[in-house]
Short mmCIF file of C-alpha atoms in Angstrom, two decimals:
data_model
loop_
_atom_site.label_atom_id
_atom_site.label_comp_id
_atom_site.label_asym_id
_atom_site.label_seq_id
_atom_site.Cartn_x
_atom_site.Cartn_y
_atom_site.Cartn_z
CA UNK A 1 -20.51 -73.51 138.64
CA UNK A 2 -19.16 -77.04 139.34
CA UNK A 3 -22.72 -78.20 140.23
CA UNK A 4 -24.10 -76.70 137.03
CA UNK A 5 -21.54 -78.48 134.87
CA UNK A 6 -22.11 -81.78 136.69
CA UNK A 7 -25.87 -81.57 136.18
CA UNK A 8 -25.51 -80.81 132.51
CA UNK A 9 -23.09 -83.71 132.02
CA UNK A 10 -25.27 -86.15 133.93
CA UNK A 11 -28.41 -85.11 132.01
CA UNK A 12 -26.59 -85.59 128.74
CA UNK A 13 -25.33 -89.03 129.79
CA UNK A 14 -28.85 -90.32 130.84
CA UNK A 15 -30.61 -92.37 128.12
CA UNK A 16 -33.86 -90.54 128.79
CA UNK A 17 -32.22 -87.16 128.93
CA UNK A 18 -32.84 -84.34 126.48
CA UNK A 19 -29.70 -85.18 124.58
CA UNK A 20 -31.31 -88.42 123.29
CA UNK A 21 -34.62 -87.09 122.18
CA UNK A 22 -33.63 -84.53 119.62
CA UNK A 23 -30.98 -83.48 117.22
CA UNK A 24 -28.51 -85.67 115.48
CA UNK A 25 -28.04 -87.95 118.55
CA UNK A 26 -31.76 -88.95 118.61
CA UNK A 27 -31.80 -89.48 114.89
CA UNK A 28 -28.67 -91.60 115.21
CA UNK A 29 -30.34 -93.94 117.73
CA UNK A 30 -33.69 -94.12 115.89
CA UNK A 31 -31.90 -95.12 112.75
CA UNK A 32 -30.42 -98.10 114.61
CA UNK A 33 -26.90 -96.85 114.36
CA UNK A 34 -24.25 -97.94 116.88
CA UNK A 35 -24.57 -96.50 120.36
CA UNK A 36 -22.29 -93.53 121.14
CA UNK A 37 -19.92 -94.13 123.98
CA UNK A 38 -19.20 -92.29 127.18
CA UNK A 39 -16.22 -90.52 125.58
CA UNK A 40 -18.53 -88.53 123.39
CA UNK A 41 -20.58 -87.53 126.38
CA UNK A 42 -17.50 -86.41 128.26
CA UNK A 43 -16.35 -84.31 125.35
CA UNK A 44 -19.75 -82.65 125.18
CA UNK A 45 -19.61 -81.80 128.83
CA UNK A 46 -16.14 -80.34 128.57
CA UNK A 47 -17.12 -78.16 125.59
CA UNK A 48 -20.23 -76.87 127.30
CA UNK A 49 -18.25 -76.16 130.42
CA UNK A 50 -15.66 -74.07 128.61
CA UNK A 51 -18.32 -72.05 126.73
CA UNK A 52 -20.29 -71.31 129.89
CA UNK A 53 -17.13 -70.41 131.74
CA UNK A 54 -16.10 -67.81 129.16
CA UNK A 55 -19.60 -66.30 129.12
CA UNK A 56 -19.81 -66.15 132.90
CA UNK A 57 -16.39 -64.53 133.20
CA UNK A 58 -17.40 -61.81 130.70
CA UNK A 59 -20.57 -61.08 132.63
CA UNK A 60 -18.68 -60.80 135.91
CA UNK A 61 -16.13 -58.45 134.32
CA UNK A 62 -18.84 -56.18 132.89
CA UNK A 63 -20.54 -56.04 136.28
CA UNK A 64 -17.35 -54.99 138.06
CA UNK A 65 -17.50 -51.47 139.57
CA UNK A 66 -15.90 -48.69 137.51
CA UNK A 67 -12.75 -47.12 138.93
CA UNK A 68 -13.36 -43.88 140.81
CA UNK A 69 -13.07 -40.64 138.79
CA UNK A 70 -10.11 -39.54 140.83
CA UNK A 71 -8.12 -42.56 139.69
CA UNK A 72 -8.78 -43.14 135.95
CA UNK A 73 -7.35 -46.11 134.15
CA UNK A 74 -4.60 -44.76 131.84
CA UNK A 75 -5.00 -47.67 129.42
CA UNK A 76 -8.74 -47.35 128.83
CA UNK A 77 -8.99 -43.55 128.57
CA UNK A 78 -7.79 -41.61 125.47
CA UNK A 79 -4.29 -40.30 125.89
CA UNK A 80 -3.95 -36.53 126.07
CA UNK A 81 -1.27 -34.97 123.91
CA UNK A 82 1.81 -34.18 125.94
CA UNK A 83 2.28 -30.51 126.68
CA UNK A 84 5.06 -28.88 124.73
CA UNK A 85 7.97 -27.87 126.92
CA UNK A 86 8.09 -24.19 127.72
CA UNK A 87 10.08 -22.43 125.01
CA UNK A 88 13.32 -20.87 126.11
CA UNK A 89 14.51 -17.69 124.44
CA UNK A 90 17.19 -18.31 121.86
CA UNK A 91 20.59 -16.89 122.37
CA UNK A 92 22.42 -14.95 119.69
CA UNK A 93 22.84 -16.95 116.52
CA UNK A 94 25.47 -19.63 116.45
CA UNK A 95 25.97 -22.71 114.29
CA UNK A 96 24.12 -24.71 116.96
CA UNK A 97 21.15 -22.31 117.28
CA UNK A 98 18.04 -24.00 115.80
CA UNK A 99 16.09 -22.01 113.23
CA UNK A 100 12.48 -21.20 114.08
CA UNK A 101 9.80 -22.78 111.85
CA UNK A 102 8.73 -20.27 109.23
CA UNK A 103 5.09 -20.28 110.36
CA UNK A 104 6.23 -19.19 113.81
CA UNK A 105 8.86 -16.77 112.57
CA UNK A 106 6.21 -14.74 110.77
CA UNK A 107 3.28 -15.30 113.13
CA UNK A 108 2.92 -11.60 113.92
CA UNK A 109 3.01 -10.60 110.25
CA UNK A 110 0.47 -13.29 109.36
CA UNK A 111 -1.97 -12.19 112.07
CA UNK A 112 -1.62 -8.54 111.12
CA UNK A 113 -2.01 -9.23 107.40
CA UNK A 114 -5.02 -11.50 107.93
CA UNK A 115 -6.72 -8.77 109.93
CA UNK A 116 -5.98 -6.23 107.18
CA UNK A 117 -7.45 -8.51 104.50
CA UNK A 118 -10.59 -9.08 106.57
CA UNK A 119 -11.01 -5.32 106.79
CA UNK A 120 -10.54 -4.82 103.04
CA UNK A 121 -12.89 -7.71 102.25
CA UNK A 122 -15.61 -6.32 104.50
CA UNK A 123 -15.11 -2.76 103.27
CA UNK A 124 -15.65 -3.58 99.59
CA UNK A 125 -18.06 -6.47 100.14
CA UNK A 126 -15.95 -9.01 98.31
CA UNK A 127 -17.26 -12.60 98.44
CA UNK A 128 -13.78 -14.12 98.58
CA UNK A 129 -10.11 -13.23 98.61
CA UNK A 130 -6.95 -15.35 98.50
CA UNK A 131 -3.45 -14.27 99.53
CA UNK A 132 -0.01 -15.81 99.21
CA UNK A 133 3.34 -14.59 100.57
CA UNK A 134 6.86 -15.87 100.01
CA UNK A 135 10.04 -14.79 101.76
CA UNK A 136 13.39 -15.34 100.03
CA UNK A 137 11.85 -17.75 97.54
CA UNK A 138 9.91 -19.89 100.03
CA UNK A 139 6.16 -19.71 100.52
CA UNK A 140 5.43 -18.88 104.16
CA UNK A 141 1.72 -18.13 104.09
CA UNK A 142 -1.25 -18.75 101.83
CA UNK A 143 -4.88 -18.55 102.86
CA UNK A 144 -8.35 -18.02 101.50
CA UNK A 145 -11.01 -15.86 103.12
CA UNK A 146 -14.69 -15.96 102.25
CA UNK A 147 -16.26 -17.88 99.40
CA UNK A 148 -15.10 -18.90 95.95
CA UNK A 149 -18.71 -19.89 95.19
CA UNK A 150 -21.38 -18.15 97.24
CA UNK A 151 -24.31 -20.20 95.94
CA UNK A 152 -22.78 -23.54 96.88
CA UNK A 153 -20.87 -22.25 99.93
CA UNK A 154 -17.50 -23.30 98.57
CA UNK A 155 -14.81 -21.57 100.65
CA UNK A 156 -11.75 -19.93 99.19
CA UNK A 157 -8.49 -21.82 99.66
CA UNK A 158 -4.92 -21.45 98.40
CA UNK A 159 -5.72 -23.67 95.41
CA UNK A 160 -8.64 -21.47 94.26
CA UNK A 161 -8.28 -20.43 90.61
CA UNK A 162 -9.34 -16.89 89.66
CA UNK A 163 -8.91 -14.35 86.88
CA UNK A 164 -5.60 -12.52 87.20
CA UNK A 165 -6.60 -9.89 84.63
CA UNK A 166 -3.75 -7.53 83.64
CA UNK A 167 -1.06 -9.52 85.44
CA UNK A 168 -1.31 -11.46 82.16
CA UNK A 169 0.69 -8.60 80.61
CA UNK A 170 3.68 -9.45 82.81
CA UNK A 171 3.45 -13.07 81.68
CA UNK A 172 3.40 -12.03 78.02
CA UNK A 173 6.45 -9.87 78.68
CA UNK A 174 8.43 -13.01 79.55
CA UNK A 175 7.64 -14.45 76.12
CA UNK A 176 8.77 -11.25 74.42
CA UNK A 177 11.94 -11.13 76.55
CA UNK A 178 12.88 -14.73 75.73
CA UNK A 179 12.51 -14.01 72.00
CA UNK A 180 14.55 -10.82 72.36
CA UNK A 181 17.32 -12.70 74.20
CA UNK A 182 17.35 -15.33 71.46
CA UNK A 183 17.75 -12.66 68.77
CA UNK A 184 14.38 -13.47 67.20
CA UNK A 185 12.72 -10.18 68.09
CA UNK A 186 13.79 -6.58 67.58
CA UNK A 187 11.95 -4.30 69.97
CA UNK A 188 12.56 -1.12 67.98
CA UNK A 189 11.46 -1.84 64.43
CA UNK A 190 7.87 -1.31 63.19
CA UNK A 191 5.51 -4.11 64.10
CA UNK A 192 4.62 -4.53 60.41
CA UNK A 193 7.92 -6.41 60.07
CA UNK A 194 6.30 -9.26 62.04
CA UNK A 195 2.62 -8.59 61.35
CA UNK A 196 2.47 -7.07 57.83
CA UNK A 197 -1.34 -7.14 57.79
CA UNK A 198 -1.44 -4.59 60.61
CA UNK A 199 -2.15 -1.27 58.87
CA UNK A 200 0.17 1.68 59.13
CA UNK A 201 -1.08 4.38 61.47
CA UNK A 202 -1.42 8.14 61.15
CA UNK A 203 -1.91 10.81 63.73
CA UNK A 204 -3.21 14.16 62.54
CA UNK A 205 -2.20 13.41 58.98
CA UNK A 206 1.31 12.18 59.74
CA UNK A 207 2.50 8.58 59.61
CA UNK A 208 3.66 7.21 62.93
CA UNK A 209 5.73 4.14 63.68
CA UNK A 210 4.38 1.57 66.13
CA UNK A 211 7.13 -0.59 67.65
CA UNK A 212 7.12 -3.51 70.07
CA UNK A 213 8.85 -1.44 72.74
CA UNK A 214 6.20 1.29 72.52
CA UNK A 215 3.41 -1.29 72.71
CA UNK A 216 4.88 -2.87 75.85
CA UNK A 217 5.01 0.45 77.72
CA UNK A 218 1.65 1.78 76.41
CA UNK A 219 3.24 4.58 74.40
CA UNK A 220 2.10 3.48 70.94
CA UNK A 221 -1.14 5.48 70.88
CA UNK A 222 -3.37 2.41 70.45
CA UNK A 223 -6.54 2.98 72.44
CA UNK A 224 -7.89 1.04 75.41
CA UNK A 225 -11.55 0.01 75.90
CA UNK A 226 -12.92 3.55 75.60
CA UNK A 227 -13.63 4.33 71.94
CA UNK A 228 -14.25 8.07 72.33
CA UNK A 229 -10.76 9.58 72.21
CA UNK A 230 -12.16 13.02 72.99
CA UNK A 231 -13.46 11.64 76.28
CA UNK A 232 -10.11 9.99 76.96
CA UNK A 233 -8.24 13.25 76.38
CA UNK A 234 -10.65 15.15 78.61
CA UNK A 235 -10.17 12.62 81.37
CA UNK A 236 -6.39 12.77 81.06
CA UNK A 237 -6.44 16.56 81.05
CA UNK A 238 -8.67 16.57 84.13
CA UNK A 239 -6.36 14.18 85.98
CA UNK A 240 -3.34 16.29 85.03
CA UNK A 241 -5.11 19.40 86.27
CA UNK A 242 -6.07 17.79 89.58
CA UNK A 243 -2.51 16.58 90.10
CA UNK A 244 -1.14 20.04 89.33
CA UNK A 245 -3.67 21.62 91.68
CA UNK A 246 -2.61 19.26 94.44
CA UNK A 247 1.06 20.04 93.90
CA UNK A 248 0.39 23.78 93.73
CA UNK A 249 -1.77 23.58 96.83
CA UNK A 250 1.04 21.92 98.76
CA UNK A 251 3.49 24.57 97.57
CA UNK A 252 1.02 27.29 98.49
CA UNK A 253 0.80 25.99 102.04
CA UNK A 254 4.58 25.94 102.35
CA UNK A 255 4.90 29.51 101.07
CA UNK A 256 2.06 30.64 103.30
CA UNK A 257 4.13 29.67 106.28
CA UNK A 258 6.96 31.76 104.85
CA UNK A 259 4.77 34.81 104.15
CA UNK A 260 4.50 34.37 100.39
CA UNK A 261 0.80 33.67 100.25
CA UNK A 262 -0.34 36.43 97.83
CA UNK A 263 2.35 35.87 95.19
CA UNK A 264 1.74 32.13 95.15
CA UNK A 265 -1.98 32.64 94.68
CA UNK A 266 -1.32 34.68 91.56
CA UNK A 267 1.05 32.04 90.20
CA UNK A 268 -1.43 29.30 91.00
CA UNK A 269 -4.25 31.17 89.20
CA UNK A 270 -2.03 31.63 86.15
CA UNK A 271 -1.12 27.97 86.10
CA UNK A 272 -4.77 26.99 86.31
CA UNK A 273 -5.72 29.29 83.42
CA UNK A 274 -2.87 27.90 81.33
CA UNK A 275 -3.99 24.35 82.08
CA UNK A 276 -7.59 25.15 81.14
CA UNK A 277 -6.44 26.68 77.87
CA UNK A 278 -4.32 23.62 77.15
CA UNK A 279 -7.30 21.34 77.76
CA UNK A 280 -9.46 23.44 75.44
CA UNK A 281 -6.78 23.29 72.77
CA UNK A 282 -6.64 19.50 72.96
CA UNK A 283 -10.40 19.25 72.52
CA UNK A 284 -10.50 21.62 69.54
CA UNK A 285 -10.45 20.41 65.95
CA UNK A 286 -7.02 18.92 65.19
CA UNK A 287 -4.78 20.71 62.74
CA UNK A 288 -2.24 18.85 60.62
CA UNK A 289 1.01 19.72 62.30
CA UNK A 290 4.07 17.53 62.24
CA UNK A 291 5.02 18.11 65.89
CA UNK A 292 1.56 17.86 67.44
CA UNK A 293 2.20 14.21 68.42
CA UNK A 294 5.55 12.56 68.96
CA UNK A 295 5.71 8.79 69.33
CA UNK A 296 6.55 7.74 72.87
CA UNK A 297 5.53 11.04 74.43
CA UNK A 298 1.99 10.23 75.59
CA UNK A 299 0.99 7.35 77.89
CA UNK A 300 -2.27 5.60 77.05
CA UNK A 301 -2.82 2.29 78.84
CA UNK A 302 -4.05 -0.28 76.32
CA UNK A 303 -4.92 -3.96 76.64
CA UNK A 304 -5.57 -4.09 72.89
CA UNK A 305 -1.90 -3.29 72.35
CA UNK A 306 -1.04 -6.59 74.03
CA UNK A 307 -3.36 -8.46 71.66
CA UNK A 308 -1.07 -7.17 68.90
CA UNK A 309 1.94 -8.27 70.94
CA UNK A 310 0.49 -11.81 71.02
CA UNK A 311 0.52 -11.81 67.22
CA UNK A 312 4.16 -10.64 67.29
CA UNK A 313 5.03 -13.54 69.63
CA UNK A 314 3.47 -15.99 67.20
CA UNK A 315 5.34 -14.64 64.16
CA UNK A 316 8.69 -14.32 65.94
CA UNK A 317 8.55 -17.74 67.64
CA UNK A 318 6.83 -19.78 64.97
CA UNK A 319 4.38 -21.17 67.55
CA UNK A 320 0.81 -20.40 68.45
CA UNK A 321 0.71 -17.86 71.25
CA UNK A 322 -0.95 -20.22 73.75
CA UNK A 323 1.45 -23.07 72.92
CA UNK A 324 4.42 -20.80 73.50
CA UNK A 325 2.98 -19.55 76.78
CA UNK A 326 2.24 -23.07 78.01
CA UNK A 327 5.89 -23.95 77.44
CA UNK A 328 6.88 -20.97 79.59
CA UNK A 329 4.40 -21.97 82.30
CA UNK A 330 5.85 -25.47 82.27
CA UNK A 331 9.40 -24.13 82.65
CA UNK A 332 8.31 -21.91 85.55
CA UNK A 333 6.36 -24.77 87.21
CA UNK A 334 3.12 -22.78 86.94
CA UNK A 335 0.95 -25.85 86.45
CA UNK A 336 -2.41 -24.28 87.33
CA UNK A 337 -2.07 -21.22 85.08
CA UNK A 338 -4.20 -21.49 81.93
CA UNK A 339 -6.05 -19.29 79.47
CA UNK A 340 -9.64 -18.61 80.45
CA UNK A 341 -12.21 -20.53 78.47
CA UNK A 342 -15.78 -21.26 79.44
CA UNK A 343 -16.05 -24.83 78.16
CA UNK A 344 -13.16 -26.74 79.82
CA UNK A 345 -13.52 -28.12 83.34
CA UNK A 346 -10.97 -26.24 85.44
CA UNK A 347 -10.62 -27.60 88.96
CA UNK A 348 -11.06 -25.11 91.82
CA UNK A 349 -12.23 -22.32 89.49
CA UNK A 350 -14.10 -19.64 91.42
CA UNK A 351 -17.26 -17.83 90.42
CA UNK A 352 -17.15 -14.10 89.82
CA UNK A 353 -19.47 -11.44 91.21
CA UNK A 354 -20.62 -7.83 90.96
CA UNK A 355 -23.23 -5.71 92.74
CA UNK A 356 -26.29 -4.68 90.76
CA UNK A 357 -28.08 -1.33 90.90
CA UNK A 358 -29.96 -2.47 94.00
CA UNK A 359 -26.64 -3.24 95.71
CA UNK A 360 -27.35 -6.97 95.60
CA UNK A 361 -24.61 -9.48 94.90
CA UNK A 362 -25.12 -11.16 91.51
CA UNK A 363 -23.13 -13.37 89.18
CA UNK A 364 -21.20 -11.60 86.45
CA UNK A 365 -22.46 -11.95 82.89
CA UNK A 366 -20.68 -14.31 80.53
CA UNK A 367 -17.53 -12.84 78.99
CA UNK A 368 -15.27 -14.18 76.26
CA UNK A 369 -11.69 -13.20 77.11
CA UNK A 370 -10.09 -15.00 74.18
CA UNK A 371 -9.55 -11.68 72.39
CA UNK A 372 -7.26 -10.48 75.18
CA UNK A 373 -5.47 -13.52 76.59
CA UNK A 374 -2.14 -11.71 76.31
CA UNK A 375 -3.32 -8.59 78.11
CA UNK A 376 -5.86 -9.91 80.61
CA UNK A 377 -7.18 -13.39 79.91
CA UNK A 378 -5.31 -15.89 82.10
CA UNK A 379 -6.44 -17.79 85.19
CA UNK A 380 -4.05 -18.67 88.01
CA UNK A 381 -3.57 -19.25 91.74
CA UNK A 382 -1.62 -17.28 94.32
CA UNK A 383 0.90 -20.13 94.48
CA UNK A 384 1.67 -19.95 90.77
CA UNK A 385 1.97 -16.17 90.92
CA UNK A 386 4.48 -16.50 93.78
CA UNK A 387 6.56 -18.87 91.65
CA UNK A 388 6.47 -16.41 88.79
CA UNK A 389 7.44 -13.49 91.03
CA UNK A 390 10.35 -15.39 92.54
CA UNK A 391 11.62 -16.40 89.09
CA UNK A 392 11.66 -12.72 88.10
CA UNK A 393 13.34 -11.70 91.37
CA UNK A 394 15.99 -14.43 91.00
CA UNK A 395 16.84 -13.29 87.48
CA UNK A 396 17.05 -9.68 88.67
CA UNK A 397 19.45 -10.49 91.53
CA UNK A 398 21.52 -13.46 90.35
CA UNK A 399 24.04 -11.23 88.60
CA UNK A 400 24.93 -9.61 91.93
CA UNK A 401 25.66 -12.98 93.55
CA UNK A 402 27.63 -14.60 90.72
CA UNK A 403 31.01 -13.37 91.92
CA UNK A 404 30.52 -14.80 95.43
CA UNK A 405 28.82 -18.04 94.36
CA UNK A 406 29.80 -19.49 91.01
CA UNK A 407 27.51 -22.53 91.47
CA UNK A 408 24.31 -20.54 91.09
CA UNK A 409 22.06 -21.58 88.24
CA UNK A 410 21.16 -18.94 85.64
CA UNK A 411 17.86 -17.14 85.91
CA UNK A 412 14.99 -17.77 83.52
CA UNK A 413 15.69 -14.29 82.19
CA UNK A 414 19.16 -12.76 82.15
CA UNK A 415 20.03 -10.11 84.76
CA UNK A 416 20.45 -7.42 82.12
CA UNK A 417 17.04 -8.32 80.70
CA UNK A 418 15.37 -8.00 84.10
CA UNK A 419 17.11 -4.68 84.72
CA UNK A 420 15.71 -3.43 81.41
CA UNK A 421 12.21 -4.69 82.25
CA UNK A 422 12.22 -3.06 85.69
CA UNK A 423 13.64 0.29 84.57
CA UNK A 424 10.96 3.03 84.59
CA UNK A 425 10.20 4.46 81.14
CA UNK A 426 9.92 8.26 80.71
CA UNK A 427 6.49 9.79 80.01
CA UNK A 428 4.63 6.87 81.59
CA UNK A 429 2.27 6.58 84.54
CA UNK A 430 1.64 4.01 87.25
CA UNK A 431 -2.04 4.40 88.01
CA UNK A 432 -2.00 2.21 91.14
CA UNK A 433 0.87 4.13 92.77
CA UNK A 434 1.54 7.74 91.80
CA UNK A 435 5.08 7.45 93.17
CA UNK A 436 6.08 5.14 90.35
CA UNK A 437 6.33 4.85 86.59
CA UNK A 438 5.39 2.14 84.13
CA UNK A 439 8.32 0.10 82.88
CA UNK A 440 7.97 -2.93 80.56
CA UNK A 441 4.76 -4.68 81.63
CA UNK A 442 5.50 -3.80 85.28
CA UNK A 443 4.93 -0.75 87.40
CA UNK A 444 8.11 0.25 89.25
CA UNK A 445 8.66 2.49 92.27
CA UNK A 446 12.28 3.50 92.79
CA UNK A 447 14.08 3.88 96.10
CA UNK A 448 13.86 7.43 97.38
CA UNK A 449 14.29 9.40 100.59
CA UNK A 450 14.03 13.17 100.52
CA UNK A 451 14.52 14.07 104.20
CA UNK A 452 16.50 12.53 107.02
CA UNK A 453 14.54 10.53 109.61
CA UNK A 454 11.45 10.81 107.38
CA UNK A 455 9.58 8.60 104.96
CA UNK A 456 11.75 6.16 103.07
CA UNK A 457 10.37 4.94 99.79
CA UNK A 458 11.29 1.31 99.05
CA UNK A 459 12.06 -0.01 95.61
CA UNK A 460 9.45 -2.48 94.38
CA UNK A 461 7.78 -3.76 91.20
CA UNK A 462 4.14 -4.71 90.84
CA UNK A 463 1.23 -5.12 88.48
CA UNK A 464 -2.44 -4.98 89.31
CA UNK A 465 -5.38 -6.43 87.43
CA UNK A 466 -9.04 -5.62 87.01
CA UNK A 467 -11.52 -7.70 85.02
CA UNK A 468 -15.21 -8.51 85.04
CA UNK A 469 -15.77 -9.84 88.56
CA UNK A 470 -12.09 -10.00 89.51
CA UNK A 471 -9.21 -7.98 90.96
CA UNK A 472 -5.60 -8.97 91.47
CA UNK A 473 -2.08 -7.85 92.32
CA UNK A 474 1.43 -9.30 92.20
CA UNK A 475 4.04 -7.31 94.12
CA UNK A 476 7.78 -7.93 94.50
CA UNK A 477 9.78 -6.16 97.22
CA UNK A 478 13.49 -6.92 96.70
CA UNK A 479 15.77 -6.99 99.73
CA UNK A 480 18.11 -4.04 100.08
CA UNK A 481 21.36 -5.93 99.66
CA UNK A 482 24.78 -4.98 100.96
CA UNK A 483 28.19 -6.57 100.43
CA UNK A 484 27.84 -8.81 103.49
CA UNK A 485 24.42 -10.09 102.33
CA UNK A 486 25.75 -10.90 98.89
CA UNK A 487 28.63 -12.92 100.32
CA UNK A 488 26.49 -15.00 102.73
CA UNK A 489 23.15 -15.45 100.95
CA UNK A 490 21.69 -16.74 97.71
CA UNK A 491 18.87 -15.32 95.58
CA UNK A 492 16.02 -14.69 95.47
CA UNK A 493 16.11 -12.24 98.38
CA UNK A 494 12.90 -10.37 99.07
CA UNK A 495 9.17 -10.57 99.67
CA UNK A 496 6.63 -11.56 97.02
CA UNK A 497 2.90 -11.01 97.65
CA UNK A 498 0.02 -12.13 95.44
CA UNK A 499 -3.67 -11.41 96.07
CA UNK A 500 -6.65 -12.43 93.94
CA UNK A 501 -10.30 -11.57 94.54
CA UNK A 502 -13.60 -12.51 92.87
CA UNK A 503 -14.95 -8.94 92.92
CA UNK A 504 -14.03 -6.21 90.45
CA UNK A 505 -12.77 -2.69 91.16
CA UNK A 506 -10.93 -3.62 94.36
CA UNK A 507 -7.64 -1.72 94.68
CA UNK A 508 -5.14 -4.18 96.14
CA UNK A 509 -1.68 -2.69 95.52
CA UNK A 510 -1.44 -0.66 98.72
CA UNK A 511 -2.69 -3.69 100.70
CA UNK A 512 -0.04 -5.92 99.11
CA UNK A 513 2.67 -3.36 99.87
CA UNK A 514 1.61 -3.15 103.53
CA UNK A 515 1.68 -6.94 103.80
CA UNK A 516 5.13 -7.11 102.19
CA UNK A 517 6.48 -4.52 104.63
CA UNK A 518 5.01 -6.46 107.58
CA UNK A 519 6.84 -9.62 106.56
CA UNK A 520 10.01 -7.67 105.80
CA UNK A 521 9.88 -6.23 109.33
CA UNK A 522 9.52 -9.69 110.90
CA UNK A 523 12.46 -10.94 108.89
CA UNK A 524 14.59 -7.92 109.86
CA UNK A 525 13.78 -8.40 113.55
CA UNK A 526 15.11 -11.96 113.56
CA UNK A 527 18.70 -12.59 114.69
#
């Protein structure tokens, strides 16, 4: 290298060298400018020497042999993540015992519930399904399975927005309850007091009174989507007959074991004949009798009744129904819950699907749900539904905790209001769980155990939804509280499950209840 640098320097210093014949140096001399001294030449040599030295050193370094595989360079290879220390089992709880992360605490329940949802999704052929679960007011799991948009392969995620269908009724109930608490709404006077243009109704020649309370619990007699009331009555009579046959069949089996088979058969035949005669009587030409129909005695599920309730909300509050509901959504922090409209751009909105006659998946036809926003026209996410469920659960339980914790904030609805809303109403039905009754915009199953060491029925409240291309459920399983729990804990205490799906006619209540019980089991097993 020393020889190379010397030669370059000498060549540059020679008057006939290449440095004089070209470039700025040659031009300098040809122009008759002063001759450059030896200092300039020395500087040129030094600069060239440094540049060549750096280049040569880089080439030598790149040509150096790589370290053997058995001895890798820790600074040049990517660093592997350190292995987590082996987890030691926790001792019994103490103030120093660390709490497990929630995702790990409920890992078994999450795996089991995910598997269940995959099975349901595959069984019904649903394009997508989204689930959310909260425990004691905190979201512990939310996940989307399948596609929100099949055509564009957009996967479902927790933020996916879908139709919640009849869960909208439970939202409208909050508006009615707030007005009732404020003294602006009387639940038991005729609706004409608030909506005078609504005509008075008659049944078989007799005037009947339609009240807000009857509308809420589907006891007003206002029809649902089916216009043919004869068909509705036939269907109800058939369902009643099938239920009676099932009950009688169970009793017949019990008596058969006791030797009373023949007598029970006669009783069963009589009951069936009586039921057939009753059905025939209902389908015959109505006669004007005062006692043929008594308000509040016959359950007829009706979304149209909630459209009338929306008008009552407007007149009692002085606000447009949607404006009043948006204020409620804001208070409950339900920021992604909106009325369904086709025109606005709604981020993360899913597409909705049905199967045609050839069993092919197709997009649903356009529907305008503006006529039934109050009873089935809102869009939401599982996260917003969990917030709503926990707000209802908090209001239901906060009265129990007030004596032990005076610093608790009030619920969005008062405890006595929530007790009223979740109290089953006589003469009603809960179509998605025959064990329960309809209350006020919620279906409620009460705690019950008939035999020792046998099935124990848990108390829970839920509402399902079915719309064009959509199914949904919101289920609340309150914790069974005792005196010790009330003294050491704060509300809400319980499991809330929400499931939404972009396929219609998917029964989700039993699935939600199974998921809630799985998470309740994991929580109970923890120290």
